[in-house]
Amino acid sequence: PLHSPTPSIKWFKKGGDLPMKRVKLESFNKTLRIINVSEEDSGDYMCMANNKIASIQHTISVQVKG
């Protein structure tokens, strides 16, 4: 059987930085969890996965309502 290389997964926040002191990465970085979320955490978050074969990214818009 042919196996694809395990992807490296990274998270970014567009136009800003992730609140690293409140961020937990889970499931081999597939899940981004923000603790004590606040309205300033609203924005576009981008997940980027890449390995030797390909690279893909997906943007998620998050809106936190107070």
Tab-separated table of C-alpha atoms in Angstrom:
chain	number	residue	atom	x	y	z
A	1	PRO	CA	0.000	0.000	0.000
A	2	LEU	CA	1.080	3.559	-0.752
A	3	HIS	CA	1.299	5.915	2.241
A	4	SER	CA	1.383	9.702	1.969
A	5	PRO	CA	3.913	11.531	4.143
A	6	THR	CA	2.368	12.910	7.338
A	7	PRO	CA	1.507	16.582	6.837
A	8	SER	CA	2.857	19.417	8.923
A	9	ILE	CA	-0.047	21.570	10.164
A	10	LYS	CA	0.315	25.209	11.183
A	11	TRP	CA	-2.203	27.853	12.250
A	12	PHE	CA	-2.151	31.610	11.600
A	13	LYS	CA	-4.451	34.552	12.292
A	14	LYS	CA	-4.783	36.975	9.394
A	15	GLY	CA	-3.759	40.500	10.282
A	16	GLY	CA	-2.575	39.532	13.748
A	17	ASP	CA	-0.977	36.958	15.986
A	18	LEU	CA	-2.447	33.919	17.665
A	19	PRO	CA	-2.926	34.506	21.410
A	20	MET	CA	-0.213	31.936	22.163
A	21	LYS	CA	-0.691	31.976	25.952
A	22	ARG	CA	-4.329	30.891	25.439
A	23	VAL	CA	-3.884	28.526	22.469
A	24	LYS	CA	-3.883	24.741	22.704
A	25	LEU	CA	-3.138	22.594	19.667
A	26	GLU	CA	-4.709	19.144	19.785
A	27	SER	CA	-4.951	16.009	17.614
A	28	PHE	CA	-1.512	16.484	16.023
A	29	ASN	CA	-2.231	20.230	15.462
A	30	LYS	CA	-5.473	19.485	13.601
A	31	THR	CA	-7.515	21.267	16.286
A	32	LEU	CA	-6.878	24.840	17.429
A	33	ARG	CA	-8.473	25.621	20.796
A	34	ILE	CA	-8.490	29.125	22.315
A	35	ILE	CA	-9.017	29.285	26.075
A	36	ASN	CA	-11.000	32.171	27.626
A	37	VAL	CA	-12.080	33.445	24.205
A	38	SER	CA	-12.945	37.141	23.880
A	39	GLU	CA	-14.304	39.457	21.191
A	40	GLU	CA	-10.771	40.435	20.140
A	41	ASP	CA	-10.237	36.813	19.076
A	42	SER	CA	-12.711	37.345	16.214
A	43	GLY	CA	-11.141	37.219	12.779
A	44	ASP	CA	-9.945	34.938	10.003
A	45	TYR	CA	-7.863	31.943	11.020
A	46	MET	CA	-5.881	29.998	8.451
A	47	CYS	CA	-4.884	26.355	8.723
A	48	MET	CA	-2.019	25.310	6.448
A	49	ALA	CA	-1.077	21.669	5.896
A	50	ASN	CA	1.831	20.557	3.765
A	51	ASN	CA	4.040	17.576	3.092
A	52	LYS	CA	6.553	16.654	0.394
A	53	ILE	CA	3.767	16.103	-2.141
A	54	ALA	CA	1.352	19.006	-1.701
A	55	SER	CA	0.303	22.035	0.320
A	56	ILE	CA	-3.234	23.147	1.120
A	57	GLN	CA	-4.739	25.925	3.192
A	58	HIS	CA	-8.175	26.744	4.495
A	59	THR	CA	-9.470	29.923	6.131
A	60	ILE	CA	-12.106	29.926	8.841
A	61	SER	CA	-13.928	33.118	9.857
A	62	VAL	CA	-14.600	33.301	13.595
A	63	GLN	CA	-16.963	35.811	15.163
A	64	VAL	CA	-17.083	36.067	18.940
A	65	LYS	CA	-20.146	37.842	20.302
A	66	GLY	CA	-20.000	39.376	23.776
